[in-house]
Tab-separated table of C-alpha atoms in Angstrom:
chain	number	residue	atom	x	y	z
S	105	MET	CA	125.410	157.624	229.048
S	106	SER	CA	122.316	155.516	228.479
S	107	PHE	CA	120.231	157.886	230.565
S	108	LEU	CA	121.181	160.807	228.303
S	109	THR	CA	118.826	159.346	225.725
S	110	VAL	CA	115.810	159.776	228.012
S	111	GLN	CA	113.699	162.713	226.884
S	112	LYS	CA	110.658	162.272	229.104
S	113	MET	CA	109.808	160.306	232.244
S	114	SER	CA	107.670	157.833	230.307
S	115	ASP	CA	110.848	156.731	228.480
S	116	LEU	CA	111.926	155.070	231.740
S	117	SER	CA	109.916	151.943	231.042
S	118	PRO	CA	110.628	148.390	232.181
S	119	LEU	CA	111.869	147.671	228.638
S	120	PHE	CA	114.316	150.593	228.916
S	121	PHE	CA	115.741	149.116	232.108
S	122	LEU	CA	115.908	145.643	230.561
S	123	LYS	CA	117.950	147.008	227.640
S	124	LEU	CA	120.139	148.932	230.075
S	125	ILE	CA	120.779	145.819	232.169
S	126	GLN	CA	121.615	143.830	229.034
S	127	ALA	CA	124.223	146.448	228.088
S	128	LEU	CA	125.634	146.568	231.613
S	129	VAL	CA	125.910	142.795	231.924
S	130	GLY	CA	127.657	142.612	228.547
S	131	GLY	CA	129.964	145.398	229.708
S	132	MET	CA	130.652	143.539	232.957
S	133	PHE	CA	131.828	140.512	230.970
S	134	MET	CA	134.028	142.692	228.766
S	135	GLN	CA	135.541	144.332	231.858
S	136	MET	CA	136.248	140.862	233.279
S	137	TYR	CA	138.086	140.027	230.038
S	138	VAL	CA	140.061	143.279	230.149
S	139	CYS	CA	141.166	142.794	233.778
S	140	GLY	CA	141.838	139.078	233.358
S	141	PHE	CA	143.842	139.491	230.166
S	142	ASN	CA	145.864	142.283	231.755
S	143	GLN	CA	146.706	140.051	234.737
S	144	ILE	CA	147.656	137.196	232.408
S	145	CYS	CA	150.035	139.472	230.496
S	146	ASP	CA	151.490	141.029	233.669
S	147	ILE	CA	151.805	138.035	235.965
S	148	GLU	CA	155.558	138.431	236.566
S	149	LEU	CA	155.243	142.163	237.307
S	150	ASP	CA	152.179	141.592	239.473
S	151	LYS	CA	154.048	139.025	241.588
S	152	VAL	CA	156.293	141.915	242.644
S	153	ASN	CA	154.030	144.977	242.465
S	154	LYS	CA	150.563	143.544	243.151
S	155	PRO	CA	151.085	140.195	244.870
S	156	SER	CA	147.524	140.125	246.227
S	157	LEU	CA	145.951	139.782	242.761
S	158	PRO	CA	144.465	136.284	242.336
S	159	LEU	CA	146.776	135.135	239.547
S	160	ALA	CA	149.943	136.582	241.086
S	161	ALA	CA	149.041	135.174	244.515
S	162	GLY	CA	148.576	131.699	243.052
S	163	GLU	CA	144.891	131.601	244.024
S	164	LEU	CA	144.052	131.164	240.338
S	165	SER	CA	145.970	129.014	237.863
S	166	MET	CA	147.092	130.429	234.530
S	167	ARG	CA	144.873	127.899	232.747
S	168	THR	CA	141.828	128.969	234.759
S	169	ALA	CA	142.604	132.652	234.191
S	170	ILE	CA	142.834	132.107	230.435
S	171	ILE	CA	139.567	130.147	230.409
S	172	VAL	CA	137.708	132.721	232.521
S	173	SER	CA	139.034	135.645	230.466
S	174	SER	CA	138.210	133.954	227.168
S	175	ILE	CA	134.715	132.971	228.258
S	176	SER	CA	134.136	136.499	229.564
S	177	ALA	CA	134.997	138.010	226.180
S	178	VAL	CA	132.782	135.496	224.385
S	179	MET	CA	129.920	136.199	226.816
S	180	GLY	CA	130.229	139.966	226.288
S	181	PHE	CA	130.089	139.581	222.511
S	182	SER	CA	127.328	136.974	222.767
S	183	ILE	CA	125.093	139.212	224.843
S	184	ALA	CA	125.457	142.018	222.305
S	185	LEU	CA	124.651	139.592	219.473
S	186	ILE	CA	121.701	137.989	221.265
S	187	VAL	CA	120.298	141.407	222.143
S	188	GLY	CA	120.738	142.330	218.484
S	189	SER	CA	122.335	145.709	219.090
S	190	PRO	CA	124.994	146.594	216.488
S	191	PRO	CA	126.150	149.675	218.470
S	192	LEU	CA	126.719	147.563	221.575
S	193	PHE	CA	128.472	144.796	219.633
S	194	TRP	CA	130.815	147.180	217.812
S	195	GLY	CA	131.463	149.086	221.028
S	196	PHE	CA	132.557	145.822	222.641
S	197	VAL	CA	134.728	145.024	219.599
S	198	GLY	CA	136.438	148.400	219.973
S	199	TRP	CA	136.894	147.940	223.709
S	200	PHE	CA	138.256	144.408	223.257
S	201	THR	CA	140.662	145.577	220.541
S	202	VAL	CA	142.200	148.515	222.397
S	203	ALA	CA	142.350	146.597	225.700
S	204	THR	CA	144.144	143.727	223.976
S	205	ALA	CA	146.562	146.138	222.307
S	206	TYR	CA	147.177	147.792	225.681
S	207	SER	CA	148.115	144.569	227.488
S	208	ALA	CA	149.330	142.044	224.877
S	209	ASN	CA	153.024	141.416	225.119
S	210	VAL	CA	153.618	141.207	221.367
S	211	TYR	CA	156.361	143.483	220.103
S	212	PRO	CA	156.712	145.944	218.415
S	213	LEU	CA	153.137	147.079	217.782
S	214	LEU	CA	151.323	146.053	220.939
S	215	ARG	CA	151.783	146.390	224.709
S	216	TRP	CA	150.750	150.023	224.580
S	217	LYS	CA	151.256	150.297	228.332
S	218	ARG	CA	155.010	150.545	227.677
S	219	PHE	CA	154.519	154.079	226.369
S	220	PRO	CA	152.938	156.946	228.346
S	221	PHE	CA	151.283	158.431	225.258
S	222	MET	CA	149.776	155.106	224.230
S	223	THR	CA	148.572	154.483	227.783
S	224	ALA	CA	146.764	157.825	227.718
S	225	PHE	CA	145.467	156.974	224.234
S	226	TYR	CA	144.071	153.673	225.535
S	227	MET	CA	142.313	155.414	228.425
S	228	LEU	CA	140.934	158.031	226.073
S	229	ILE	CA	139.673	155.573	223.484
S	230	SER	CA	138.230	152.924	225.794
S	231	LYS	CA	136.914	154.798	228.818
S	232	ALA	CA	136.093	158.162	227.346
S	233	LEU	CA	134.880	157.349	223.845
S	234	VAL	CA	134.208	153.743	222.823
S	235	VAL	CA	132.286	152.487	225.849
S	236	PRO	CA	130.237	155.618	226.647
S	237	VAL	CA	129.341	156.263	223.017
S	238	ALA	CA	128.410	152.590	222.487
S	239	TYR	CA	126.045	152.688	225.479
S	240	TYR	CA	124.551	155.960	224.259
S	241	MET	CA	124.084	154.660	220.715
S	242	HIS	CA	122.670	151.372	222.000
S	243	MET	CA	119.813	153.223	223.643
S	244	GLN	CA	119.443	156.085	221.147
S	245	VAL	CA	119.574	154.106	217.915
S	246	TYR	CA	118.703	150.555	218.924
S	247	PHE	CA	116.162	151.046	221.718
S	248	PHE	CA	114.494	154.380	220.945
S	249	LEU	CA	114.949	153.869	217.178
S	250	LEU	CA	116.059	157.472	216.777
S	251	SER	CA	118.727	158.781	214.484
S	252	LEU	CA	122.043	159.345	216.151
S	253	VAL	CA	122.104	162.929	217.278
S	254	VAL	CA	125.347	163.946	218.884
S	255	LEU	CA	124.063	166.284	221.503
S	256	PHE	CA	126.057	168.921	223.293
S	257	HIS	CA	125.773	167.077	226.602
S	258	LEU	CA	127.120	163.857	225.009
S	259	ALA	CA	130.133	165.752	223.689
S	260	PHE	CA	130.566	167.440	227.084
S	261	LEU	CA	130.444	164.140	228.979
S	262	CYS	CA	132.901	162.464	226.610
S	263	GLY	CA	135.227	165.424	227.074
S	264	ASN	CA	134.775	165.166	230.830
S	265	ASN	CA	135.550	161.429	230.677
S	266	ILE	CA	138.712	162.167	228.704
S	267	PHE	CA	139.837	164.598	231.385
S	268	LEU	CA	138.998	162.259	234.284
S	269	SER	CA	140.541	159.168	232.692
S	270	GLY	CA	143.909	160.851	232.425
S	271	GLY	CA	143.757	161.756	228.758
S	272	PHE	CA	145.064	165.243	229.532
S	273	HIS	CA	148.082	165.257	231.834
């Protein structure tokens, strides 16, 4: 999505790639939070269905998993704040929020994974809209200092992501 903001070859500067790497590293930390938190919430199910996962296999203690997941979320947010990109920060907030709602075992409002519609909604929101649009806006608005123009190809790619992530079954 970040590359959709490139309009000419000279836009592919070292600074462009630095900003891209900053976004990707922040996203890597957020993904570590999402996966870690999901394993923490599903440890009993994973012991049966996915016994090779580190937490379920006992290779990682619950305390360590909580620490690593928490630090990962903080690092993701911190990178967005240090970089100074509001689109990236708010994209990570959205991702964190829907991923937490998807996995958290707090009834009746959360643990969206219990419901097929809410699972599809989570995939749609996180993987097809929040993250791609945040990366696009990070480069378009924050790096290139351009107004946010929702281009046809951005809408097409978000629609394609919705289809591929299972939003339409």
